Amino acid sequence: MSTAPLLRLYLFFATENEQALILRRAGMKLYNLIGWDRATDTFTQGQWLRKSLRVEDCALSPDGKHFIYAVHNADPNQRAGAQYTVVSQAPWFTALALFPQDHFWRSGGWFLDNTHYQLHASMEVSDIIGRATGLHQVVSGKVNKDCRTGLRLKNGQPAPLTKALRERLLAGAPAPQHDAFDRYEVQGGRLYRTVGFDLELIHDFTEMTPRFEPAPYSLPRDDSDGLGWHPLDQEDGK
């Protein structure tokens, strides 16, 4: 009996510009990120990670600068635990914010705008990294005349969302789907552009060699206050 290949590309599109992020699954517990400028079809090699990810719980910010991803079945003896959600700077996995969670089916999240995001676990989890400067977690709180959406910052203040976003949330309307999904197709490690009924190869990512390197914004691993920890620790490229 044949087994389907594990190599696959997952595409995430920024809604405010031509930036995109490619999450490449190279194996059962092996992923890497690739930045993609769709205006020029140029690519930036990002970071590799040996973890199990829940792709359906990942999200890219509207400006393409930040990424939310969910890890499950990690080492429960490590600081982050067996399941956690991370906010990182695309195209890297290194955590700016990390939220340990008890259950993998409540992991991951989404961006409301470029500076505000929500997690499925909401108030029940806390960030153990604290480096997501300028980004704010939004949680569901009490609805009153001062906060009709019930969406608040962790300090209880109403989340400063735009009027258009508040109205969409109040109406229960889903986030708009990017039309770029209709213009591209992936097959294994190959990325194509759809041209009529034909496919035009943009790039072949089939052959890539894992390189376990820190992100440009990583702190030293021996940082005395512990903030240098990130999901690549304990990997050692193995």
JSON list of C-alpha atoms in Angstrom, two decimals:
[
{"chain": "A", "resi": 1, "resn": "MET", "atom": "CA", "xyz": [0.00, 0.00, 0.00]},
{"chain": "A", "resi": 2, "resn": "SER", "atom": "CA", "xyz": [1.44, 3.38, -1.02]},
{"chain": "A", "resi": 3, "resn": "THR", "atom": "CA", "xyz": [1.70, 6.29, 1.36]},
{"chain": "A", "resi": 4, "resn": "ALA", "atom": "CA", "xyz": [1.03, 9.88, 0.29]},
{"chain": "A", "resi": 5, "resn": "PRO", "atom": "CA", "xyz": [4.16, 12.07, 0.48]},
{"chain": "A", "resi": 6, "resn": "LEU", "atom": "CA", "xyz": [4.40, 14.37, 3.47]},
{"chain": "A", "resi": 7, "resn": "LEU", "atom": "CA", "xyz": [5.91, 17.31, 1.55]},
{"chain": "A", "resi": 8, "resn": "ARG", "atom": "CA", "xyz": [3.35, 20.07, 1.22]},
{"chain": "A", "resi": 9, "resn": "LEU", "atom": "CA", "xyz": [3.15, 23.86, 0.98]},
{"chain": "A", "resi": 10, "resn": "TYR", "atom": "CA", "xyz": [0.60, 25.91, 2.94]},
{"chain": "A", "resi": 11, "resn": "LEU", "atom": "CA", "xyz": [0.02, 29.51, 1.81]},
{"chain": "A", "resi": 12, "resn": "PHE", "atom": "CA", "xyz": [-0.82, 32.51, 3.99]},
{"chain": "A", "resi": 13, "resn": "PHE", "atom": "CA", "xyz": [-1.53, 35.86, 2.33]},
{"chain": "A", "resi": 14, "resn": "ALA", "atom": "CA", "xyz": [-1.24, 39.35, 3.78]},
{"chain": "A", "resi": 15, "resn": "THR", "atom": "CA", "xyz": [-4.45, 41.25, 3.03]},
{"chain": "A", "resi": 16, "resn": "GLU", "atom": "CA", "xyz": [-2.87, 44.73, 2.97]},
{"chain": "A", "resi": 17, "resn": "ASN", "atom": "CA", "xyz": [-0.01, 44.16, 0.52]},
{"chain": "A", "resi": 18, "resn": "GLU", "atom": "CA", "xyz": [1.70, 41.64, -1.77]},
{"chain": "A", "resi": 19, "resn": "GLN", "atom": "CA", "xyz": [3.49, 39.78, 1.01]},
{"chain": "A", "resi": 20, "resn": "ALA", "atom": "CA", "xyz": [2.81, 36.12, 1.70]},
{"chain": "A", "resi": 21, "resn": "LEU", "atom": "CA", "xyz": [4.20, 33.35, 3.88]},
{"chain": "A", "resi": 22, "resn": "ILE", "atom": "CA", "xyz": [4.79, 29.75, 2.88]},
{"chain": "A", "resi": 23, "resn": "LEU", "atom": "CA", "xyz": [4.69, 27.10, 5.59]},
{"chain": "A", "resi": 24, "resn": "ARG", "atom": "CA", "xyz": [6.48, 24.07, 4.14]},
{"chain": "A", "resi": 25, "resn": "ARG", "atom": "CA", "xyz": [5.88, 20.67, 5.72]},
{"chain": "A", "resi": 26, "resn": "ALA", "atom": "CA", "xyz": [8.96, 18.57, 5.00]},
{"chain": "A", "resi": 27, "resn": "GLY", "atom": "CA", "xyz": [8.12, 15.70, 7.35]},
{"chain": "A", "resi": 28, "resn": "MET", "atom": "CA", "xyz": [5.91, 14.54, 10.19]},
{"chain": "A", "resi": 29, "resn": "LYS", "atom": "CA", "xyz": [7.69, 16.89, 12.62]},
{"chain": "A", "resi": 30, "resn": "LEU", "atom": "CA", "xyz": [9.69, 19.11, 10.30]},
{"chain": "A", "resi": 31, "resn": "TYR", "atom": "CA", "xyz": [8.58, 22.49, 8.95]},
{"chain": "A", "resi": 32, "resn": "ASN", "atom": "CA", "xyz": [10.17, 25.61, 7.54]},
{"chain": "A", "resi": 33, "resn": "LEU", "atom": "CA", "xyz": [8.94, 29.11, 6.74]},
{"chain": "A", "resi": 34, "resn": "ILE", "atom": "CA", "xyz": [9.59, 31.00, 3.51]},
{"chain": "A", "resi": 35, "resn": "GLY", "atom": "CA", "xyz": [8.77, 34.66, 2.95]},
{"chain": "A", "resi": 36, "resn": "TRP", "atom": "CA", "xyz": [7.27, 35.44, -0.47]},
{"chain": "A", "resi": 37, "resn": "ASP", "atom": "CA", "xyz": [7.03, 38.84, -2.17]},
{"chain": "A", "resi": 38, "resn": "ARG", "atom": "CA", "xyz": [4.29, 38.20, -4.74]},
{"chain": "A", "resi": 39, "resn": "ALA", "atom": "CA", "xyz": [5.03, 41.46, -6.57]},
{"chain": "A", "resi": 40, "resn": "THR", "atom": "CA", "xyz": [8.45, 40.18, -7.66]},
{"chain": "A", "resi": 41, "resn": "ASP", "atom": "CA", "xyz": [8.19, 36.45, -6.91]},
{"chain": "A", "resi": 42, "resn": "THR", "atom": "CA", "xyz": [11.25, 36.66, -4.68]},
{"chain": "A", "resi": 43, "resn": "PHE", "atom": "CA", "xyz": [11.65, 34.49, -1.60]},
{"chain": "A", "resi": 44, "resn": "THR", "atom": "CA", "xyz": [13.29, 34.83, 1.82]},
{"chain": "A", "resi": 45, "resn": "GLN", "atom": "CA", "xyz": [14.44, 31.67, 3.52]},
{"chain": "A", "resi": 46, "resn": "GLY", "atom": "CA", "xyz": [13.16, 31.67, 7.07]},
{"chain": "A", "resi": 47, "resn": "GLN", "atom": "CA", "xyz": [13.51, 29.27, 9.98]},
{"chain": "A", "resi": 48, "resn": "TRP", "atom": "CA", "xyz": [13.21, 25.49, 10.40]},
{"chain": "A", "resi": 49, "resn": "LEU", "atom": "CA", "xyz": [11.42, 23.79, 13.27]},
{"chain": "A", "resi": 50, "resn": "ARG", "atom": "CA", "xyz": [11.14, 20.19, 14.51]},
{"chain": "A", "resi": 51, "resn": "LYS", "atom": "CA", "xyz": [7.67, 20.22, 16.05]},
{"chain": "A", "resi": 52, "resn": "SER", "atom": "CA", "xyz": [4.14, 19.07, 15.22]},
{"chain": "A", "resi": 53, "resn": "LEU", "atom": "CA", "xyz": [2.07, 22.03, 14.01]},
{"chain": "A", "resi": 54, "resn": "ARG", "atom": "CA", "xyz": [-1.69, 22.49, 13.64]},
{"chain": "A", "resi": 55, "resn": "VAL", "atom": "CA", "xyz": [-1.76, 24.26, 10.30]},
{"chain": "A", "resi": 56, "resn": "GLU", "atom": "CA", "xyz": [-5.48, 25.05, 10.53]},
{"chain": "A", "resi": 57, "resn": "ASP", "atom": "CA", "xyz": [-4.78, 27.17, 13.63]},
{"chain": "A", "resi": 58, "resn": "CYS", "atom": "CA", "xyz": [-2.05, 29.32, 12.03]},
{"chain": "A", "resi": 59, "resn": "ALA", "atom": "CA", "xyz": [-2.57, 32.90, 10.83]},
{"chain": "A", "resi": 60, "resn": "LEU", "atom": "CA", "xyz": [-0.65, 35.75, 9.20]},
{"chain": "A", "resi": 61, "resn": "SER", "atom": "CA", "xyz": [-1.19, 39.38, 10.15]},
{"chain": "A", "resi": 62, "resn": "PRO", "atom": "CA", "xyz": [-2.77, 41.69, 7.52]},
{"chain": "A", "resi": 63, "resn": "ASP", "atom": "CA", "xyz": [0.59, 43.40, 6.89]},
{"chain": "A", "resi": 64, "resn": "GLY", "atom": "CA", "xyz": [2.41, 40.06, 6.67]},
{"chain": "A", "resi": 65, "resn": "LYS", "atom": "CA", "xyz": [4.83, 40.90, 9.48]},
{"chain": "A", "resi": 66, "resn": "HIS", "atom": "CA", "xyz": [3.69, 38.49, 12.20]},
{"chain": "A", "resi": 67, "resn": "PHE", "atom": "CA", "xyz": [2.63, 34.86, 12.36]},
{"chain": "A", "resi": 68, "resn": "ILE", "atom": "CA", "xyz": [0.58, 32.84, 14.84]},
{"chain": "A", "resi": 69, "resn": "TYR", "atom": "CA", "xyz": [1.13, 29.10, 14.97]},
{"chain": "A", "resi": 70, "resn": "ALA", "atom": "CA", "xyz": [0.16, 26.23, 17.26]},
{"chain": "A", "resi": 71, "resn": "VAL", "atom": "CA", "xyz": [2.40, 23.38, 18.43]},
{"chain": "A", "resi": 72, "resn": "HIS", "atom": "CA", "xyz": [1.18, 20.09, 19.86]},
{"chain": "A", "resi": 73, "resn": "ASN", "atom": "CA", "xyz": [2.80, 16.88, 21.09]},
{"chain": "A", "resi": 74, "resn": "ALA", "atom": "CA", "xyz": [5.94, 18.73, 22.19]},
{"chain": "A", "resi": 75, "resn": "ASP", "atom": "CA", "xyz": [8.12, 17.69, 25.14]},
{"chain": "A", "resi": 76, "resn": "PRO", "atom": "CA", "xyz": [5.95, 18.14, 28.26]},
{"chain": "A", "resi": 77, "resn": "ASN", "atom": "CA", "xyz": [9.07, 18.54, 30.39]},
{"chain": "A", "resi": 78, "resn": "GLN", "atom": "CA", "xyz": [10.13, 21.73, 28.65]},
{"chain": "A", "resi": 79, "resn": "ARG", "atom": "CA", "xyz": [9.11, 25.18, 29.83]},
{"chain": "A", "resi": 80, "resn": "ALA", "atom": "CA", "xyz": [6.39, 25.60, 27.20]},
{"chain": "A", "resi": 81, "resn": "GLY", "atom": "CA", "xyz": [4.79, 22.23, 27.89]},
{"chain": "A", "resi": 82, "resn": "ALA", "atom": "CA", "xyz": [3.29, 19.80, 25.39]},
{"chain": "A", "resi": 83, "resn": "GLN", "atom": "CA", "xyz": [0.94, 22.29, 23.66]},
{"chain": "A", "resi": 84, "resn": "TYR", "atom": "CA", "xyz": [1.39, 25.99, 23.07]},
{"chain": "A", "resi": 85, "resn": "THR", "atom": "CA", "xyz": [0.60, 28.90, 20.78]},
{"chain": "A", "resi": 86, "resn": "VAL", "atom": "CA", "xyz": [3.30, 31.25, 19.50]},
{"chain": "A", "resi": 87, "resn": "VAL", "atom": "CA", "xyz": [3.35, 34.73, 17.99]},
{"chain": "A", "resi": 88, "resn": "SER", "atom": "CA", "xyz": [6.48, 35.24, 15.90]},
{"chain": "A", "resi": 89, "resn": "GLN", "atom": "CA", "xyz": [7.94, 37.59, 13.33]},
{"chain": "A", "resi": 90, "resn": "ALA", "atom": "CA", "xyz": [7.54, 36.19, 9.82]},
{"chain": "A", "resi": 91, "resn": "PRO", "atom": "CA", "xyz": [9.32, 34.25, 8.36]},
{"chain": "A", "resi": 92, "resn": "TRP", "atom": "CA", "xyz": [10.73, 32.92, 11.64]},
{"chain": "A", "resi": 93, "resn": "PHE", "atom": "CA", "xyz": [9.38, 30.62, 14.33]},
{"chain": "A", "resi": 94, "resn": "THR", "atom": "CA", "xyz": [11.24, 32.15, 17.30]},
{"chain": "A", "resi": 95, "resn": "ALA", "atom": "CA", "xyz": [8.66, 33.29, 19.83]},
{"chain": "A", "resi": 96, "resn": "LEU", "atom": "CA", "xyz": [7.88, 36.91, 20.61]},
{"chain": "A", "resi": 97, "resn": "ALA", "atom": "CA", "xyz": [4.95, 35.68, 22.71]},
{"chain": "A", "resi": 98, "resn": "LEU", "atom": "CA", "xyz": [4.29, 32.10, 23.82]},
{"chain": "A", "resi": 99, "resn": "PHE", "atom": "CA", "xyz": [1.19, 30.76, 25.53]},
{"chain": "A", "resi": 100, "resn": "PRO", "atom": "CA", "xyz": [1.37, 27.26, 27.11]},
{"chain": "A", "resi": 101, "resn": "GLN", "atom": "CA", "xyz": [-1.98, 25.48, 26.83]},
{"chain": "A", "resi": 102, "resn": "ASP", "atom": "CA", "xyz": [-3.56, 22.37, 28.32]},
{"chain": "A", "resi": 103, "resn": "HIS", "atom": "CA", "xyz": [-5.38, 21.15, 25.21]},
{"chain": "A", "resi": 104, "resn": "PHE", "atom": "CA", "xyz": [-4.20, 21.23, 21.58]},
{"chain": "A", "resi": 105, "resn": "TRP", "atom": "CA", "xyz": [-7.76, 21.61, 20.25]},
{"chain": "A", "resi": 106, "resn": "ARG", "atom": "CA", "xyz": [-7.92, 25.06, 21.85]},
{"chain": "A", "resi": 107, "resn": "SER", "atom": "CA", "xyz": [-4.63, 26.30, 20.43]},
{"chain": "A", "resi": 108, "resn": "GLY", "atom": "CA", "xyz": [-3.81, 28.85, 17.75]},
{"chain": "A", "resi": 109, "resn": "GLY", "atom": "CA", "xyz": [-5.50, 32.14, 17.00]},
{"chain": "A", "resi": 110, "resn": "TRP", "atom": "CA", "xyz": [-6.05, 34.90, 14.46]},
{"chain": "A", "resi": 111, "resn": "PHE", "atom": "CA", "xyz": [-5.28, 38.58, 13.89]},
{"chain": "A", "resi": 112, "resn": "LEU", "atom": "CA", "xyz": [-7.99, 41.21, 14.18]},
{"chain": "A", "resi": 113, "resn": "ASP", "atom": "CA", "xyz": [-5.65, 43.80, 12.65]},
{"chain": "A", "resi": 114, "resn": "ASN", "atom": "CA", "xyz": [-1.90, 44.40, 12.57]},
{"chain": "A", "resi": 115, "resn": "THR", "atom": "CA", "xyz": [-1.56, 45.01, 16.30]},
{"chain": "A", "resi": 116, "resn": "HIS", "atom": "CA", "xyz": [-4.39, 42.99, 17.89]},
{"chain": "A", "resi": 117, "resn": "TYR", "atom": "CA", "xyz": [-4.89, 39.25, 17.96]},
{"chain": "A", "resi": 118, "resn": "GLN", "atom": "CA", "xyz": [-7.10, 36.68, 19.65]},
{"chain": "A", "resi": 119, "resn": "LEU", "atom": "CA", "xyz": [-6.39, 33.16, 20.83]},
{"chain": "A", "resi": 120, "resn": "HIS", "atom": "CA", "xyz": [-8.82, 30.27, 21.01]},
{"chain": "A", "resi": 121, "resn": "ALA", "atom": "CA", "xyz": [-7.89, 29.83, 24.67]},
{"chain": "A", "resi": 122, "resn": "SER", "atom": "CA", "xyz": [-8.43, 33.56, 25.42]},
{"chain": "A", "resi": 123, "resn": "MET", "atom": "CA", "xyz": [-8.20, 34.49, 29.14]},
{"chain": "A", "resi": 124, "resn": "GLU", "atom": "CA", "xyz": [-7.08, 31.05, 30.25]},
{"chain": "A", "resi": 125, "resn": "VAL", "atom": "CA", "xyz": [-3.46, 31.41, 29.08]},
{"chain": "A", "resi": 126, "resn": "SER", "atom": "CA", "xyz": [-0.59, 33.82, 29.74]},
{"chain": "A", "resi": 127, "resn": "ASP", "atom": "CA", "xyz": [2.44, 34.82, 27.69]},
{"chain": "A", "resi": 128, "resn": "ILE", "atom": "CA", "xyz": [5.74, 33.53, 29.15]},
{"chain": "A", "resi": 129, "resn": "ILE", "atom": "CA", "xyz": [8.06, 35.40, 26.75]},
{"chain": "A", "resi": 130, "resn": "GLY", "atom": "CA", "xyz": [6.90, 39.03, 26.77]},
{"chain": "A", "resi": 131, "resn": "ARG", "atom": "CA", "xyz": [8.72, 40.32, 23.67]},
{"chain": "A", "resi": 132, "resn": "ALA", "atom": "CA", "xyz": [5.75, 41.05, 21.38]},
{"chain": "A", "resi": 133, "resn": "THR", "atom": "CA", "xyz": [6.20, 44.81, 21.58]},
{"chain": "A", "resi": 134, "resn": "GLY", "atom": "CA", "xyz": [3.36, 46.68, 19.90]},
{"chain": "A", "resi": 135, "resn": "LEU", "atom": "CA", "xyz": [1.14, 43.58, 19.70]},
{"chain": "A", "resi": 136, "resn": "HIS", "atom": "CA", "xyz": [-1.82, 43.14, 22.04]},
{"chain": "A", "resi": 137, "resn": "GLN", "atom": "CA", "xyz": [-3.88, 40.11, 22.94]},
{"chain": "A", "resi": 138, "resn": "VAL", "atom": "CA", "xyz": [-7.62, 40.73, 22.85]},
{"chain": "A", "resi": 139, "resn": "VAL", "atom": "CA", "xyz": [-10.00, 38.69, 24.99]},
{"chain": "A", "resi": 140, "resn": "SER", "atom": "CA", "xyz": [-13.77, 38.38, 25.22]},
{"chain": "A", "resi": 141, "resn": "GLY", "atom": "CA", "xyz": [-15.14, 40.28, 28.20]},
{"chain": "A", "resi": 142, "resn": "LYS", "atom": "CA", "xyz": [-18.26, 41.97, 29.46]},
{"chain": "A", "resi": 143, "resn": "VAL", "atom": "CA", "xyz": [-20.48, 43.73, 26.91]},
{"chain": "A", "resi": 144, "resn": "ASN", "atom": "CA", "xyz": [-21.71, 47.17, 27.96]},
{"chain": "A", "resi": 145, "resn": "LYS", "atom": "CA", "xyz": [-22.31, 50.60, 26.46]},
{"chain": "A", "resi": 146, "resn": "ASP", "atom": "CA", "xyz": [-18.60, 51.37, 26.56]},
{"chain": "A", "resi": 147, "resn": "CYS", "atom": "CA", "xyz": [-17.62, 48.11, 24.83]},
{"chain": "A", "resi": 148, "resn": "ARG", "atom": "CA", "xyz": [-20.37, 46.81, 22.56]},
{"chain": "A", "resi": 149, "resn": "THR", "atom": "CA", "xyz": [-18.21, 44.03, 21.10]},
{"chain": "A", "resi": 150, "resn": "GLY", "atom": "CA", "xyz": [-17.07, 42.73, 24.49]},
{"chain": "A", "resi": 151, "resn": "LEU", "atom": "CA", "xyz": [-13.55, 42.62, 23.10]},
{"chain": "A", "resi": 152, "resn": "ARG", "atom": "CA", "xyz": [-11.06, 43.93, 25.61]},
{"chain": "A", "resi": 153, "resn": "LEU", "atom": "CA", "xyz": [-7.35, 44.09, 26.25]},
{"chain": "A", "resi": 154, "resn": "LYS", "atom": "CA", "xyz": [-5.96, 41.91, 29.01]},
{"chain": "A", "resi": 155, "resn": "ASN", "atom": "CA", "xyz": [-6.13, 44.93, 31.38]},
{"chain": "A", "resi": 156, "resn": "GLY", "atom": "CA", "xyz": [-9.91, 45.10, 30.89]},
{"chain": "A", "resi": 157, "resn": "GLN", "atom": "CA", "xyz": [-9.96, 48.22, 28.74]},
{"chain": "A", "resi": 158, "resn": "PRO", "atom": "CA", "xyz": [-11.98, 48.11, 25.47]},
{"chain": "A", "resi": 159, "resn": "ALA", "atom": "CA", "xyz": [-9.85, 47.04, 22.54]},
{"chain": "A", "resi": 160, "resn": "PRO", "atom": "CA", "xyz": [-9.14, 50.09, 20.32]},
{"chain": "A", "resi": 161, "resn": "LEU", "atom": "CA", "xyz": [-10.49, 48.60, 17.10]},
{"chain": "A", "resi": 162, "resn": "THR", "atom": "CA", "xyz": [-11.57, 50.51, 14.01]},
{"chain": "A", "resi": 163, "resn": "LYS", "atom": "CA", "xyz": [-15.26, 51.26, 13.49]},
{"chain": "A", "resi": 164, "resn": "ALA", "atom": "CA", "xyz": [-15.37, 49.04, 10.39]},
{"chain": "A", "resi": 165, "resn": "LEU", "atom": "CA", "xyz": [-13.86, 46.11, 12.28]},
{"chain": "A", "resi": 166, "resn": "ARG", "atom": "CA", "xyz": [-16.22, 46.59, 15.24]},
{"chain": "A", "resi": 167, "resn": "GLU", "atom": "CA", "xyz": [-19.22, 46.62, 12.91]},
{"chain": "A", "resi": 168, "resn": "ARG", "atom": "CA", "xyz": [-18.07, 43.45, 11.14]},
{"chain": "A", "resi": 169, "resn": "LEU", "atom": "CA", "xyz": [-17.57, 41.67, 14.45]},
{"chain": "A", "resi": 170, "resn": "LEU", "atom": "CA", "xyz": [-20.94, 42.81, 15.78]},
{"chain": "A", "resi": 171, "resn": "ALA", "atom": "CA", "xyz": [-22.62, 41.56, 12.60]},
{"chain": "A", "resi": 172, "resn": "GLY", "atom": "CA", "xyz": [-20.92, 38.20, 12.99]},
{"chain": "A", "resi": 173, "resn": "ALA", "atom": "CA", "xyz": [-19.49, 38.46, 9.48]},
{"chain": "A", "resi": 174, "resn": "PRO", "atom": "CA", "xyz": [-16.47, 36.24, 8.75]},
{"chain": "A", "resi": 175, "resn": "ALA", "atom": "CA", "xyz": [-13.13, 37.73, 7.84]},
{"chain": "A", "resi": 176, "resn": "PRO", "atom": "CA", "xyz": [-12.87, 38.27, 4.07]},
{"chain": "A", "resi": 177, "resn": "GLN", "atom": "CA", "xyz": [-11.15, 35.49, 2.13]},
{"chain": "A", "resi": 178, "resn": "HIS", "atom": "CA", "xyz": [-8.14, 36.68, 0.13]},
{"chain": "A", "resi": 179, "resn": "ASP", "atom": "CA", "xyz": [-8.76, 36.29, -3.61]},
{"chain": "A", "resi": 180, "resn": "ALA", "atom": "CA", "xyz": [-5.12, 35.25, -4.06]},
{"chain": "A", "resi": 181, "resn": "PHE", "atom": "CA", "xyz": [-6.10, 31.69, -3.13]},
{"chain": "A", "resi": 182, "resn": "ASP", "atom": "CA", "xyz": [-7.80, 31.46, -6.54]},
{"chain": "A", "resi": 183, "resn": "ARG", "atom": "CA", "xyz": [-4.64, 32.53, -8.37]},
{"chain": "A", "resi": 184, "resn": "TYR", "atom": "CA", "xyz": [-2.17, 30.00, -7.01]},
{"chain": "A", "resi": 185, "resn": "GLU", "atom": "CA", "xyz": [-1.91, 26.25, -6.60]},
{"chain": "A", "resi": 186, "resn": "VAL", "atom": "CA", "xyz": [0.51, 23.94, -4.84]},
{"chain": "A", "resi": 187, "resn": "GLN", "atom": "CA", "xyz": [1.47, 20.38, -5.73]},
{"chain": "A", "resi": 188, "resn": "GLY", "atom": "CA", "xyz": [3.88, 18.76, -3.32]},
{"chain": "A", "resi": 189, "resn": "GLY", "atom": "CA", "xyz": [6.78, 21.21, -3.01]},
{"chain": "A", "resi": 190, "resn": "ARG", "atom": "CA", "xyz": [5.94, 23.13, -6.17]},
{"chain": "A", "resi": 191, "resn": "LEU", "atom": "CA", "xyz": [4.25, 26.53, -6.25]},
{"chain": "A", "resi": 192, "resn": "TYR", "atom": "CA", "xyz": [2.24, 27.44, -9.34]},
{"chain": "A", "resi": 193, "resn": "ARG", "atom": "CA", "xyz": [0.36, 30.44, -10.70]},
{"chain": "A", "resi": 194, "resn": "THR", "atom": "CA", "xyz": [-2.92, 29.69, -12.45]},
{"chain": "A", "resi": 195, "resn": "VAL", "atom": "CA", "xyz": [-3.05, 31.08, -15.97]},
{"chain": "A", "resi": 196, "resn": "GLY", "atom": "CA", "xyz": [-6.42, 30.30, -17.46]},
{"chain": "A", "resi": 197, "resn": "PHE", "atom": "CA", "xyz": [-6.68, 26.52, -17.37]},
{"chain": "A", "resi": 198, "resn": "ASP", "atom": "CA", "xyz": [-2.89, 26.11, -17.20]},
{"chain": "A", "resi": 199, "resn": "LEU", "atom": "CA", "xyz": [-0.36, 26.16, -14.37]},
{"chain": "A", "resi": 200, "resn": "GLU", "atom": "CA", "xyz": [2.80, 28.27, -14.52]},
{"chain": "A", "resi": 201, "resn": "LEU", "atom": "CA", "xyz": [5.60, 27.12, -12.20]},
{"chain": "A", "resi": 202, "resn": "ILE", "atom": "CA", "xyz": [6.79, 29.91, -9.92]},
{"chain": "A", "resi": 203, "resn": "HIS", "atom": "CA", "xyz": [9.26, 27.95, -7.78]},
{"chain": "A", "resi": 204, "resn": "ASP", "atom": "CA", "xyz": [10.12, 24.38, -6.85]},
{"chain": "A", "resi": 205, "resn": "PHE", "atom": "CA", "xyz": [10.76, 23.95, -3.10]},
{"chain": "A", "resi": 206, "resn": "THR", "atom": "CA", "xyz": [11.03, 20.16, -3.28]},
{"chain": "A", "resi": 207, "resn": "GLU", "atom": "CA", "xyz": [14.72, 19.94, -2.43]},
{"chain": "A", "resi": 208, "resn": "MET", "atom": "CA", "xyz": [15.71, 21.93, 0.64]},
{"chain": "A", "resi": 209, "resn": "THR", "atom": "CA", "xyz": [18.32, 21.17, 3.30]},
{"chain": "A", "resi": 210, "resn": "PRO", "atom": "CA", "xyz": [17.28, 21.83, 6.92]},
{"chain": "A", "resi": 211, "resn": "ARG", "atom": "CA", "xyz": [19.24, 24.61, 8.61]},
{"chain": "A", "resi": 212, "resn": "PHE", "atom": "CA", "xyz": [18.48, 25.13, 12.29]},
{"chain": "A", "resi": 213, "resn": "GLU", "atom": "CA", "xyz": [19.54, 28.69, 12.95]},
{"chain": "A", "resi": 214, "resn": "PRO", "atom": "CA", "xyz": [18.27, 31.40, 15.31]},
{"chain": "A", "resi": 215, "resn": "ALA", "atom": "CA", "xyz": [16.14, 34.25, 14.07]},
{"chain": "A", "resi": 216, "resn": "PRO", "atom": "CA", "xyz": [17.75, 37.68, 13.63]},
{"chain": "A", "resi": 217, "resn": "TYR", "atom": "CA", "xyz": [15.83, 38.89, 16.69]},
{"chain": "A", "resi": 218, "resn": "SER", "atom": "CA", "xyz": [16.77, 35.94, 18.94]},
{"chain": "A", "resi": 219, "resn": "LEU", "atom": "CA", "xyz": [18.28, 36.73, 22.32]},
{"chain": "A", "resi": 220, "resn": "PRO", "atom": "CA", "xyz": [21.31, 34.75, 23.54]},
{"chain": "A", "resi": 221, "resn": "ARG", "atom": "CA", "xyz": [20.29, 31.37, 24.91]},
{"chain": "A", "resi": 222, "resn": "ASP", "atom": "CA", "xyz": [22.17, 32.03, 28.16]},
{"chain": "A", "resi": 223, "resn": "ASP", "atom": "CA", "xyz": [20.27, 35.27, 28.80]},
{"chain": "A", "resi": 224, "resn": "SER", "atom": "CA", "xyz": [20.08, 35.61, 32.57]},
{"chain": "A", "resi": 225, "resn": "ASP", "atom": "CA", "xyz": [16.40, 36.54, 32.74]},
{"chain": "A", "resi": 226, "resn": "GLY", "atom": "CA", "xyz": [15.35, 33.54, 30.66]},
{"chain": "A", "resi": 227, "resn": "LEU", "atom": "CA", "xyz": [13.87, 35.58, 27.80]},
{"chain": "A", "resi": 228, "resn": "GLY", "atom": "CA", "xyz": [16.33, 34.03, 25.38]},
{"chain": "A", "resi": 229, "resn": "TRP", "atom": "CA", "xyz": [14.28, 30.82, 25.35]},
{"chain": "A", "resi": 230, "resn": "HIS", "atom": "CA", "xyz": [12.50, 30.05, 22.10]},
{"chain": "A", "resi": 231, "resn": "PRO", "atom": "CA", "xyz": [11.00, 26.99, 20.36]},
{"chain": "A", "resi": 232, "resn": "LEU", "atom": "CA", "xyz": [14.29, 26.05, 18.73]},
{"chain": "A", "resi": 233, "resn": "ASP", "atom": "CA", "xyz": [15.90, 25.29, 22.09]},
{"chain": "A", "resi": 234, "resn": "GLN", "atom": "CA", "xyz": [16.60, 21.62, 22.68]},
{"chain": "A", "resi": 235, "resn": "GLU", "atom": "CA", "xyz": [16.56, 20.95, 18.93]},
{"chain": "A", "resi": 236, "resn": "ASP", "atom": "CA", "xyz": [20.29, 21.01, 18.18]},
{"chain": "A", "resi": 237, "resn": "GLY", "atom": "CA", "xyz": [19.50, 20.39, 14.54]},
{"chain": "A", "resi": 238, "resn": "LYS", "atom": "CA", "xyz": [18.56, 16.77, 15.14]}
]
